[in-house]
Amino acid sequence: MKKILVANRGEIAIRVMRTAKKMGIKTVAVYSEADRNAPHVRFADEAVCIGPPPSNQSYLLGDRIIAVAKDLDVDGIHPGYGFLSENADFAEAVEKNGLIFIGPKSHAIRIMGSKLAAKEAVKEYDIPMVPGIEEAITDIDKALEVTREIGFPVLIKASAGGGGKGMRVVDREEDLESQMKRAISEATSAFGDGSVFIEKYVTSPRHIEIQVMADTHGTILHFFERECSIQRRHQKVVEEAPSSILTPELRNEMGIAAVKVAKACNYVGTGTVEFLLDADMRFYFLEMNTRLQVEHPVSELIAGVDLVELQIKVARGEQLDIRQEDLKIKGHAMELRVYAEDPLNDFLPSVGNLERYQLPVGEGVRVDNGFEEGMDIPIYYDPMLSKLITYGKTREEAIELMIRAIAGYEVKGVETTLPFGLYVMQHEAFRSGNFDTHFVKDHYAPEVLQAKREQNAKIAAKIALKQYFEDQKIVRLPIN
């Protein structure tokens, strides 16, 4: 593999290209008109504009991307995450055109892309699953029968869902019909598939996921877990590895279960198996993400591997030269997704110009970044600017490094999730490890964040005023 095309944008495009260049592989960037001056375009060896700003006219045009790859004699296509990364038809089309898809085979994407099909696939492997119905359901009477059997609260979920869409928590029987209709409508609108299913709602859950990697020679490895329970709108904001609450025995048990899930769909490449962990430390299979995850850097740091490099090697047909017993957890890593969102206004996107944009640096600090000073934030795509990652010998050290890194991250022109990240790092519930996926609902108070911001502004003003008076005391000698 001498040249790859990265079918993505922003920080993940640059992240993939860095490893490709390290491996002596040429890179091709694709970009929309809105990203003409984006860093990932300049970072690549070659770059091609593929259409107007909307993603359905550019980054989602699989046929156009494949045509560019063939024109430029590309060997493989890396989809990153989002866009076409979990599109089975695209993966299949890439291979049919004589190119290598740097990801799993299309059949695995199809199976794991449907929560119902995924549950069916892992059944025979004795993987713990949340009690519920394992088939699509639209009949209200049948839904009532199921919910009475498993008990409220229940969770209605879109089979093809993700990112919290088509998902409804129902606490009372009288709300079931209206919430089902809403979930079906939302799922149809978001995914073109209105299939929903019902399962028991796990109260006080932790979101624990296991990083896996499989080659074409039968080797499947896991690279331990990530804790991803700090979320807003069912989407992650803060991730860490390892989890602060898993025992070595439970970690091993979940790792084995994740490997079985990968085996159930003949998986190849990098993937993530997601589990819910309840208050009694019982875990349940949630889903499998058939791509590189946003939060993969924390796994790389604690396991001492480059997951993108392993992806490329596996795609070339190479055998993994690591054994499970050789993998050990070393240190602790934190990640904050730096979104252009306003944490004081329900995390709504904050569009504007990056008047000031300076990244933190230092030992134990990594920033996977896709923007630079002077750029506008496009309204067409996910508003993530970068991923801020810290790595220390202990969890406490990683947290303190994150607090310092947030302080050193300068952004002016848009609101970001940096203040929220600081709030999390300083909160006792997070620092103690006593939190779950309801952290934002249970602990986050925008007014406290606002008060801290005002207090910091007052302190800064006082320091500036004191410096002004000090400057006035300086005797200025007349110039002859």
Tab-separated table of C-alpha atoms in Angstrom:
chain	number	residue	atom	x	y	z
A	1	MET	CA	0.000	0.000	0.000
A	2	LYS	CA	1.821	3.077	-1.290
A	3	LYS	CA	-0.974	5.660	-1.303
A	4	ILE	CA	-4.186	6.053	0.673
A	5	LEU	CA	-7.108	8.432	0.397
A	6	VAL	CA	-8.633	9.663	3.662
A	7	ALA	CA	-12.370	10.065	3.120
A	8	ASN	CA	-12.843	12.516	5.958
A	9	ARG	CA	-11.967	15.974	7.256
A	10	GLY	CA	-10.664	17.802	10.333
A	11	GLU	CA	-8.659	16.252	13.114
A	12	ILE	CA	-9.298	12.611	12.204
A	13	ALA	CA	-8.082	13.144	8.620
A	14	ILE	CA	-4.831	14.632	9.928
A	15	ARG	CA	-4.538	11.895	12.566
A	16	VAL	CA	-4.716	9.152	9.922
A	17	MET	CA	-2.335	10.992	7.585
A	18	ARG	CA	0.294	11.369	10.329
A	19	THR	CA	0.541	7.616	10.748
A	20	ALA	CA	0.449	6.998	6.983
A	21	LYS	CA	3.368	9.396	6.473
A	22	LYS	CA	5.253	7.711	9.322
A	23	MET	CA	4.797	4.434	7.422
A	24	GLY	CA	6.072	5.961	4.163
A	25	ILE	CA	2.609	6.016	2.580
A	26	LYS	CA	1.492	8.941	0.393
A	27	THR	CA	-1.832	10.574	1.297
A	28	VAL	CA	-4.739	12.102	-0.605
A	29	ALA	CA	-7.214	14.492	1.026
A	30	VAL	CA	-10.721	15.160	-0.219
A	31	TYR	CA	-12.503	18.344	0.761
A	32	SER	CA	-15.672	20.339	0.275
A	33	GLU	CA	-15.692	23.948	-0.859
A	34	ALA	CA	-16.151	24.997	2.780
A	35	ASP	CA	-12.894	23.218	3.706
A	36	ARG	CA	-10.774	24.594	0.862
A	37	ASN	CA	-8.317	26.180	3.306
A	38	ALA	CA	-8.560	23.553	6.045
A	39	PRO	CA	-5.344	22.165	7.596
A	40	HIS	CA	-6.034	18.581	6.464
A	41	VAL	CA	-5.982	19.767	2.827
A	42	ARG	CA	-2.488	21.220	3.172
A	43	PHE	CA	-1.235	18.307	5.256
A	44	ALA	CA	-1.890	15.747	2.502
A	45	ASP	CA	0.426	15.070	-0.438
A	46	GLU	CA	-2.489	15.601	-2.837
A	47	ALA	CA	-5.963	17.090	-2.383
A	48	VAL	CA	-9.130	17.118	-4.470
A	49	CYS	CA	-12.321	19.156	-4.039
A	50	ILE	CA	-15.325	16.828	-4.225
A	51	GLY	CA	-18.263	19.216	-4.002
A	52	PRO	CA	-20.232	21.965	-2.235
A	53	PRO	CA	-20.248	22.345	1.584
A	54	PRO	CA	-23.232	20.127	2.531
A	55	SER	CA	-21.950	16.639	3.361
A	56	ASN	CA	-24.562	14.975	1.138
A	57	GLN	CA	-22.993	16.861	-1.773
A	58	SER	CA	-19.380	16.123	-0.808
A	59	TYR	CA	-18.162	13.849	2.002
A	60	LEU	CA	-21.056	11.403	1.594
A	61	LEU	CA	-20.585	10.948	-2.160
A	62	GLY	CA	-19.037	7.490	-2.122
A	63	ASP	CA	-18.958	7.093	-5.911
A	64	ARG	CA	-17.203	10.443	-6.323
A	65	ILE	CA	-14.609	9.558	-3.673
A	66	ILE	CA	-13.917	6.176	-5.314
A	67	ALA	CA	-13.539	7.870	-8.721
A	68	VAL	CA	-10.954	10.288	-7.273
A	69	ALA	CA	-9.089	7.372	-5.675
A	70	LYS	CA	-8.920	5.501	-8.983
A	71	ASP	CA	-7.843	8.610	-10.913
A	72	LEU	CA	-4.941	9.157	-8.505
A	73	ASP	CA	-3.856	5.490	-8.364
A	74	VAL	CA	-4.757	5.141	-4.702
A	75	ASP	CA	-4.381	1.694	-3.100
A	76	GLY	CA	-6.684	2.058	-0.102
A	77	ILE	CA	-9.355	4.296	1.409
A	78	HIS	CA	-9.486	5.115	5.123
A	79	PRO	CA	-12.941	6.400	6.144
A	80	GLY	CA	-12.026	7.801	9.575
A	81	TYR	CA	-15.204	7.976	11.666
A	82	GLY	CA	-18.617	9.421	10.818
A	83	PHE	CA	-19.598	10.095	7.185
A	84	LEU	CA	-19.108	6.807	5.250
A	85	SER	CA	-17.161	4.889	7.903
A	86	GLU	CA	-20.053	2.548	8.783
A	87	ASN	CA	-21.672	2.445	5.359
A	88	ALA	CA	-21.619	-1.192	4.238
A	89	ASP	CA	-22.494	-0.309	0.628
A	90	PHE	CA	-19.514	2.050	0.428
A	91	ALA	CA	-17.127	-0.536	1.909
A	92	GLU	CA	-18.392	-3.079	-0.622
A	93	ALA	CA	-18.089	-0.617	-3.530
A	94	VAL	CA	-14.505	0.224	-2.563
A	95	GLU	CA	-13.523	-3.445	-2.765
A	96	LYS	CA	-15.483	-4.049	-5.979
A	97	ASN	CA	-13.439	-1.261	-7.570
A	98	GLY	CA	-10.191	-3.043	-6.739
A	99	LEU	CA	-9.319	-0.817	-3.763
A	100	ILE	CA	-8.675	-1.716	-0.127
A	101	PHE	CA	-11.194	-0.506	2.445
A	102	ILE	CA	-9.213	0.195	5.612
A	103	GLY	CA	-11.918	-1.091	7.898
A	104	PRO	CA	-14.081	-4.174	8.454
A	105	LYS	CA	-15.771	-6.205	5.746
A	106	SER	CA	-19.209	-5.055	4.603
A	107	HIS	CA	-21.031	-8.043	6.131
A	108	ALA	CA	-19.733	-7.169	9.609
A	109	ILE	CA	-20.772	-3.535	9.161
A	110	ARG	CA	-24.276	-4.658	8.143
A	111	ILE	CA	-24.711	-7.031	11.070
A	112	MET	CA	-23.436	-4.631	13.702
A	113	GLY	CA	-25.153	-1.648	12.073
A	114	SER	CA	-28.476	-3.115	13.165
A	115	LYS	CA	-28.849	-3.475	16.922
A	116	LEU	CA	-31.360	-6.278	16.387
A	117	ALA	CA	-29.094	-8.197	13.990
A	118	ALA	CA	-26.162	-7.659	16.363
A	119	LYS	CA	-28.103	-9.128	19.288
A	120	GLU	CA	-29.062	-12.124	17.145
A	121	ALA	CA	-25.431	-12.654	16.045
A	122	VAL	CA	-23.975	-12.725	19.562
A	123	LYS	CA	-26.753	-14.893	21.065
A	124	GLU	CA	-24.882	-18.187	20.739
A	125	TYR	CA	-21.768	-16.746	22.393
A	126	ASP	CA	-23.485	-16.342	25.760
A	127	ILE	CA	-22.929	-12.579	25.934
A	128	PRO	CA	-24.959	-10.886	28.704
A	129	MET	CA	-27.734	-8.698	27.251
A	130	VAL	CA	-30.232	-6.307	28.778
A	131	PRO	CA	-33.648	-8.029	29.245
A	132	GLY	CA	-36.111	-7.073	26.525
A	133	ILE	CA	-37.548	-7.969	23.149
A	134	GLU	CA	-35.036	-8.867	20.445
A	135	GLU	CA	-37.150	-8.080	17.395
A	136	ALA	CA	-38.608	-4.971	15.788
A	137	ILE	CA	-41.922	-3.981	17.260
A	138	THR	CA	-44.693	-1.572	16.238
A	139	ASP	CA	-47.719	-3.224	17.860
A	140	ILE	CA	-48.665	-1.294	21.014
A	141	ASP	CA	-50.485	-4.220	22.649
A	142	LYS	CA	-47.447	-6.454	22.226
A	143	ALA	CA	-45.203	-3.650	23.504
A	144	LEU	CA	-47.394	-3.347	26.620
A	145	GLU	CA	-47.163	-7.090	27.177
A	146	VAL	CA	-43.350	-6.977	26.956
A	147	THR	CA	-42.983	-3.974	29.255
A	148	ARG	CA	-45.271	-5.475	31.905
A	149	GLU	CA	-43.093	-8.579	31.852
A	150	ILE	CA	-39.719	-6.825	32.207
A	151	GLY	CA	-41.025	-3.906	34.301
A	152	PHE	CA	-40.669	-0.136	34.010
A	153	PRO	CA	-38.654	1.922	33.302
A	154	VAL	CA	-37.980	0.708	29.760
A	155	LEU	CA	-35.940	2.062	26.887
A	156	ILE	CA	-37.299	2.299	23.348
A	157	LYS	CA	-34.397	2.237	20.879
A	158	ALA	CA	-34.079	2.574	17.127
A	159	SER	CA	-32.516	-0.554	15.646
A	160	ALA	CA	-30.452	1.504	13.200
A	161	GLY	CA	-29.884	4.275	15.733
A	162	GLY	CA	-26.961	6.124	17.192
A	163	GLY	CA	-26.180	9.402	18.921
A	164	GLY	CA	-29.336	9.229	21.019
A	165	LYS	CA	-31.719	9.511	18.038
A	166	GLY	CA	-34.838	7.350	18.112
A	167	MET	CA	-34.323	6.696	21.821
A	168	ARG	CA	-36.940	7.206	24.550
A	169	VAL	CA	-36.992	6.345	28.264
A	170	VAL	CA	-40.504	5.452	29.446
A	171	ASP	CA	-41.307	5.398	33.165
A	172	ARG	CA	-45.066	4.860	33.024
A	173	GLU	CA	-47.362	2.550	31.093
A	174	GLU	CA	-49.636	5.402	29.983
A	175	ASP	CA	-46.719	7.089	28.165
A	176	LEU	CA	-45.640	4.036	26.179
A	177	GLU	CA	-47.809	4.548	23.080
A	178	SER	CA	-46.921	8.229	22.538
A	179	GLN	CA	-43.201	7.634	23.148
A	180	MET	CA	-43.138	4.667	20.749
A	181	LYS	CA	-44.701	6.780	18.009
A	182	ARG	CA	-42.123	9.529	18.582
A	183	ALA	CA	-39.216	7.068	18.557
A	184	ILE	CA	-40.452	5.421	15.322
A	185	SER	CA	-40.943	8.829	13.659
A	186	GLU	CA	-37.498	10.061	14.734
A	187	ALA	CA	-35.786	6.830	13.638
A	188	THR	CA	-37.506	6.957	10.233
A	189	SER	CA	-36.434	10.577	9.747
A	190	ALA	CA	-32.835	10.082	10.922
A	191	PHE	CA	-32.016	6.637	9.493
A	192	GLY	CA	-34.731	5.804	6.963
A	193	ASP	CA	-35.567	2.820	9.175
A	194	GLY	CA	-38.361	3.035	11.756
A	195	SER	CA	-37.598	-0.300	13.437
A	196	VAL	CA	-37.519	-0.004	17.221
A	197	PHE	CA	-37.155	-2.486	20.043
A	198	ILE	CA	-37.725	-2.370	23.775
A	199	GLU	CA	-35.399	-3.310	26.600
A	200	LYS	CA	-35.174	-2.783	30.339
A	201	TYR	CA	-33.768	0.642	31.203
A	202	VAL	CA	-30.642	0.204	33.300
A	203	THR	CA	-30.664	2.854	36.025
A	204	SER	CA	-27.351	4.443	37.099
A	205	PRO	CA	-25.429	2.852	34.207
A	206	ARG	CA	-21.770	3.292	33.340
A	207	HIS	CA	-20.801	3.292	29.664
A	208	ILE	CA	-17.787	0.997	29.312
A	209	GLU	CA	-16.366	0.049	25.925
A	210	ILE	CA	-13.648	-2.368	24.876
A	211	GLN	CA	-11.232	-1.648	22.027
A	212	VAL	CA	-10.695	-4.677	19.772
A	213	MET	CA	-8.494	-5.421	16.766
A	214	ALA	CA	-8.712	-8.473	14.501
A	215	ASP	CA	-6.620	-9.622	11.553
A	216	THR	CA	-7.421	-11.945	8.639
A	217	HIS	CA	-5.434	-14.773	10.223
A	218	GLY	CA	-7.802	-15.427	13.134
A	219	THR	CA	-6.144	-13.255	15.774
A	220	ILE	CA	-8.473	-11.036	17.830
A	221	LEU	CA	-7.031	-8.801	20.542
A	222	HIS	CA	-8.570	-6.384	23.011
A	223	PHE	CA	-6.781	-3.276	24.239
A	224	PHE	CA	-8.664	-2.921	27.523
A	225	GLU	CA	-11.516	-0.570	28.307
A	226	ARG	CA	-12.514	3.058	28.057
A	227	GLU	CA	-14.867	4.796	30.468
A	228	CYS	CA	-17.259	6.998	28.460
A	229	SER	CA	-19.979	7.883	30.962
A	230	ILE	CA	-19.676	11.691	30.845
A	231	GLN	CA	-22.178	12.486	28.093
A	232	ARG	CA	-24.573	15.156	26.946
A	233	ARG	CA	-27.598	14.207	24.802
A	234	HIS	CA	-26.363	10.568	24.845
A	235	GLN	CA	-23.097	11.682	23.196
A	236	LYS	CA	-19.706	11.446	24.870
A	237	VAL	CA	-17.702	14.503	25.931
A	238	VAL	CA	-15.108	13.116	28.365
A	239	GLU	CA	-13.479	9.683	28.052
A	240	GLU	CA	-10.718	7.955	29.986
A	241	ALA	CA	-8.767	4.727	30.054
A	242	PRO	CA	-8.727	2.588	32.036
A	243	SER	CA	-11.990	2.809	34.016
A	244	SER	CA	-11.534	3.691	37.681
A	245	ILE	CA	-13.971	1.010	38.891
A	246	LEU	CA	-13.186	-2.189	36.973
A	247	THR	CA	-11.434	-4.983	38.855
A	248	PRO	CA	-8.817	-7.021	36.967
A	249	GLU	CA	-11.252	-9.957	36.952
A	250	LEU	CA	-14.129	-7.925	35.495
A	251	ARG	CA	-11.795	-6.303	32.973
A	252	ASN	CA	-10.691	-9.726	31.773
A	253	GLU	CA	-14.285	-10.979	31.634
A	254	MET	CA	-15.418	-7.974	29.555
A	255	GLY	CA	-12.382	-8.284	27.291
A	256	ILE	CA	-13.181	-11.929	26.559
A	257	ALA	CA	-16.825	-10.995	25.864
A	258	ALA	CA	-15.727	-8.273	23.427
A	259	VAL	CA	-13.508	-10.735	21.550
A	260	LYS	CA	-16.491	-13.111	21.285
A	261	VAL	CA	-18.627	-10.303	19.815
A	262	ALA	CA	-15.953	-9.678	17.162
A	263	LYS	CA	-15.807	-13.407	16.440
A	264	ALA	CA	-19.601	-13.534	16.049
A	265	CYS	CA	-19.442	-11.407	12.883
A	266	ASN	CA	-16.023	-12.551	11.548
A	267	TYR	CA	-14.671	-9.103	12.307
A	268	VAL	CA	-11.518	-7.690	10.692
A	269	GLY	CA	-9.829	-4.438	11.673
A	270	THR	CA	-10.370	-2.086	14.589
A	271	GLY	CA	-13.702	-1.882	16.374
A	272	THR	CA	-15.282	-1.088	19.695
A	273	VAL	CA	-17.675	-3.231	21.684
A	274	GLU	CA	-19.861	-1.140	23.971
A	275	PHE	CA	-21.334	-2.343	27.258
A	276	LEU	CA	-23.557	-0.949	29.991
A	277	LEU	CA	-22.372	-1.605	33.536
A	278	ASP	CA	-25.057	-1.414	36.227
A	279	ALA	CA	-24.752	-0.420	39.885
A	280	ASP	CA	-24.210	-4.074	40.821
A	281	MET	CA	-21.235	-4.343	38.431
A	282	ARG	CA	-23.132	-6.515	35.942
A	283	PHE	CA	-22.377	-5.747	32.311
A	284	TYR	CA	-24.621	-5.992	29.258
A	285	PHE	CA	-23.810	-5.898	25.538
A	286	LEU	CA	-24.985	-2.644	23.979
A	287	GLU	CA	-23.602	-2.499	20.424
A	288	MET	CA	-20.460	-2.672	18.303
A	289	ASN	CA	-19.031	0.317	16.463
A	290	THR	CA	-17.368	-0.943	13.302
A	291	ARG	CA	-14.777	1.799	12.902
A	292	LEU	CA	-12.072	3.770	14.647
A	293	GLN	CA	-13.624	5.625	17.598
A	294	VAL	CA	-13.226	9.327	18.369
A	295	GLU	CA	-11.734	8.369	21.735
A	296	HIS	CA	-9.153	5.882	20.418
A	297	PRO	CA	-6.140	7.963	21.640
A	298	VAL	CA	-6.700	7.046	25.292
A	299	SER	CA	-6.454	3.347	24.416
A	300	GLU	CA	-3.322	3.974	22.359
A	301	LEU	CA	-1.629	5.688	25.288
A	302	ILE	CA	-2.332	3.069	27.961
A	303	ALA	CA	-1.596	0.112	25.652
A	304	GLY	CA	1.404	1.654	23.863
A	305	VAL	CA	0.109	1.042	20.321
A	306	ASP	CA	-0.784	3.036	17.204
A	307	LEU	CA	-4.256	1.780	16.267
A	308	VAL	CA	-4.207	3.446	12.840
A	309	GLU	CA	-0.922	1.729	12.029
A	310	LEU	CA	-2.425	-1.613	13.052
A	311	GLN	CA	-5.496	-0.843	10.910
A	312	ILE	CA	-3.339	-0.290	7.857
A	313	LYS	CA	-1.219	-3.385	8.492
A	314	VAL	CA	-4.318	-5.573	8.908
A	315	ALA	CA	-5.830	-4.079	5.729
A	316	ARG	CA	-2.622	-5.085	3.900
A	317	GLY	CA	-3.198	-8.657	5.048
A	318	GLU	CA	-0.462	-8.715	7.686
A	319	GLN	CA	-0.769	-10.793	10.835
A	320	LEU	CA	-0.852	-9.012	14.187
A	321	ASP	CA	2.500	-9.585	15.893
A	322	ILE	CA	1.154	-8.868	19.388
A	323	ARG	CA	-0.145	-11.473	21.814
A	324	GLN	CA	-2.890	-10.712	24.341
A	325	GLU	CA	-0.667	-11.698	27.247
A	326	ASP	CA	1.945	-9.149	26.128
A	327	LEU	CA	-0.497	-6.247	26.497
A	328	LYS	CA	-0.400	-4.460	29.845
A	329	ILE	CA	-2.061	-1.258	31.040
A	330	LYS	CA	0.475	1.457	31.656
A	331	GLY	CA	-0.588	4.801	33.121
A	332	HIS	CA	-3.881	6.653	32.732
A	333	ALA	CA	-5.259	8.796	29.911
A	334	MET	CA	-8.029	11.438	29.741
A	335	GLU	CA	-9.737	12.905	26.697
A	336	LEU	CA	-11.946	15.970	26.371
A	337	ARG	CA	-13.777	16.553	23.110
A	338	VAL	CA	-13.398	20.263	22.414
A	339	TYR	CA	-16.639	21.180	20.667
A	340	ALA	CA	-17.623	24.624	19.410
A	341	GLU	CA	-20.656	24.494	21.681
A	342	ASP	CA	-21.956	26.729	24.459
A	343	PRO	CA	-22.126	24.778	27.741
A	344	LEU	CA	-24.117	27.668	29.249
A	345	ASN	CA	-26.809	27.321	26.577
A	346	ASP	CA	-27.667	23.603	26.539
A	347	PHE	CA	-24.498	22.799	24.537
A	348	LEU	CA	-25.911	24.391	21.381
A	349	PRO	CA	-23.416	24.847	18.495
A	350	SER	CA	-21.435	28.084	18.615
A	351	VAL	CA	-20.685	29.314	15.107
A	352	GLY	CA	-18.122	32.033	14.483
A	353	ASN	CA	-14.539	32.894	13.645
A	354	LEU	CA	-11.543	31.622	15.606
A	355	GLU	CA	-10.064	35.050	16.369
A	356	ARG	CA	-7.620	33.447	18.775
A	357	TYR	CA	-6.716	29.765	18.710
A	358	GLN	CA	-3.629	28.547	20.557
A	359	LEU	CA	-3.114	24.941	21.618
A	360	PRO	CA	-1.603	23.816	24.934
A	361	VAL	CA	1.747	22.027	24.878
A	362	GLY	CA	3.818	20.091	27.384
A	363	GLU	CA	4.785	16.619	28.507
A	364	GLY	CA	1.789	14.342	28.779
A	365	VAL	CA	-0.377	16.602	26.583
A	366	ARG	CA	-1.614	15.572	23.126
A	367	VAL	CA	-3.989	17.548	20.915
A	368	ASP	CA	-5.544	15.897	17.863
A	369	ASN	CA	-6.555	19.121	16.135
A	370	GLY	CA	-8.254	20.097	12.889
A	371	PHE	CA	-8.443	23.911	13.062
A	372	GLU	CA	-6.220	26.965	13.232
A	373	GLU	CA	-6.461	30.641	14.139
A	374	GLY	CA	-8.494	32.771	11.728
A	375	MET	CA	-10.705	29.928	10.475
A	376	ASP	CA	-14.502	30.005	10.492
A	377	ILE	CA	-16.423	27.124	12.069
A	378	PRO	CA	-18.517	25.570	9.259
A	379	ILE	CA	-22.197	25.092	10.053
A	380	TYR	CA	-22.396	21.963	7.896
A	381	TYR	CA	-20.515	19.471	10.060
A	382	ASP	CA	-20.034	18.166	13.577
A	383	PRO	CA	-18.745	21.113	15.670
A	384	MET	CA	-15.741	19.303	17.172
A	385	LEU	CA	-12.566	21.394	16.941
A	386	SER	CA	-10.143	18.942	18.491
A	387	LYS	CA	-9.528	16.282	21.098
A	388	LEU	CA	-7.495	17.287	24.134
A	389	ILE	CA	-5.733	14.277	25.631
A	390	THR	CA	-3.558	13.986	28.719
A	391	TYR	CA	-1.512	11.044	29.942
A	392	GLY	CA	-0.007	10.469	33.380
A	393	LYS	CA	1.256	7.703	35.608
A	394	THR	CA	-1.990	7.809	37.628
A	395	ARG	CA	-5.589	8.957	37.142
A	396	GLU	CA	-4.963	11.873	39.513
A	397	GLU	CA	-1.970	12.994	37.452
A	398	ALA	CA	-3.955	12.755	34.193
A	399	ILE	CA	-6.729	14.887	35.728
A	400	GLU	CA	-4.308	17.562	36.949
A	401	LEU	CA	-2.585	17.617	33.569
A	402	MET	CA	-5.991	18.096	31.931
A	403	ILE	CA	-6.806	21.030	34.231
A	404	ARG	CA	-3.503	22.690	33.269
A	405	ALA	CA	-3.960	21.900	29.578
A	406	ILE	CA	-7.458	23.439	29.572
A	407	ALA	CA	-6.000	26.583	31.168
A	408	GLY	CA	-3.391	26.715	28.379
A	409	TYR	CA	-5.910	26.261	25.544
A	410	GLU	CA	-6.792	29.737	24.221
A	411	VAL	CA	-9.950	30.152	22.141
A	412	LYS	CA	-11.605	33.460	21.307
A	413	GLY	CA	-14.497	33.994	18.903
A	414	VAL	CA	-16.635	30.947	19.747
A	415	GLU	CA	-17.801	29.201	22.897
A	416	THR	CA	-16.343	25.757	23.577
A	417	THR	CA	-16.704	22.783	25.924
A	418	LEU	CA	-13.376	23.656	27.607
A	419	PRO	CA	-15.094	25.252	30.664
A	420	PHE	CA	-17.337	22.195	30.961
A	421	GLY	CA	-14.259	19.958	30.859
A	422	LEU	CA	-12.735	21.962	33.700
A	423	TYR	CA	-16.003	21.677	35.647
A	424	VAL	CA	-15.907	17.882	35.260
A	425	MET	CA	-12.238	17.558	36.222
A	426	GLN	CA	-12.781	19.602	39.391
A	427	HIS	CA	-16.038	17.945	40.444
A	428	GLU	CA	-15.862	15.609	43.428
A	429	ALA	CA	-18.147	13.001	41.827
A	430	PHE	CA	-15.789	12.649	38.855
A	431	ARG	CA	-12.597	12.791	40.890
A	432	SER	CA	-13.881	10.105	43.266
A	433	GLY	CA	-15.048	7.891	40.395
A	434	ASN	CA	-18.602	7.932	41.778
A	435	PHE	CA	-20.517	8.928	38.635
A	436	ASP	CA	-22.593	7.447	35.815
A	437	THR	CA	-24.116	8.486	32.481
A	438	HIS	CA	-26.436	10.878	34.350
A	439	PHE	CA	-23.540	13.099	35.463
A	440	VAL	CA	-24.763	16.121	33.461
A	441	LYS	CA	-28.340	15.755	34.718
A	442	ASP	CA	-27.319	15.095	38.334
A	443	HIS	CA	-24.311	17.357	38.800
A	444	TYR	CA	-23.907	19.907	36.042
A	445	ALA	CA	-25.141	23.421	36.842
A	446	PRO	CA	-24.568	26.065	34.125
A	447	GLU	CA	-25.144	28.824	36.690
A	448	VAL	CA	-22.168	27.576	38.733
A	449	LEU	CA	-20.049	27.628	35.589
A	450	GLN	CA	-21.232	31.184	34.860
A	451	ALA	CA	-20.419	32.297	38.418
A	452	LYS	CA	-16.902	30.831	38.126
A	453	ARG	CA	-16.427	32.606	34.795
A	454	GLU	CA	-17.476	35.952	36.309
A	455	GLN	CA	-15.222	35.406	39.317
A	456	ASN	CA	-12.246	34.656	37.034
A	457	ALA	CA	-13.024	37.780	34.993
A	458	LYS	CA	-13.006	39.908	38.172
A	459	ILE	CA	-9.682	38.415	39.278
A	460	ALA	CA	-8.189	39.047	35.831
A	461	ALA	CA	-9.444	42.651	35.902
A	462	LYS	CA	-7.906	43.243	39.349
A	463	ILE	CA	-4.569	41.798	38.210
A	464	ALA	CA	-4.618	44.007	35.118
A	465	LEU	CA	-5.457	47.093	37.207
A	466	LYS	CA	-2.668	46.349	39.685
A	467	GLN	CA	-0.208	45.916	36.811
A	468	TYR	CA	-1.358	49.245	35.355
A	469	PHE	CA	-0.619	51.089	38.625
A	470	GLU	CA	2.751	49.309	38.895
A	471	ASP	CA	3.601	50.467	35.395
A	472	GLN	CA	2.731	54.051	36.319
A	473	LYS	CA	5.344	53.989	39.095
A	474	ILE	CA	8.126	53.305	36.626
A	475	VAL	CA	10.239	56.443	36.180
A	476	ARG	CA	10.497	57.176	32.501
A	477	LEU	CA	13.736	59.016	31.663
A	478	PRO	CA	13.408	61.848	29.145
A	479	ILE	CA	14.797	61.130	25.681
A	480	ASN	CA	17.501	63.594	24.617
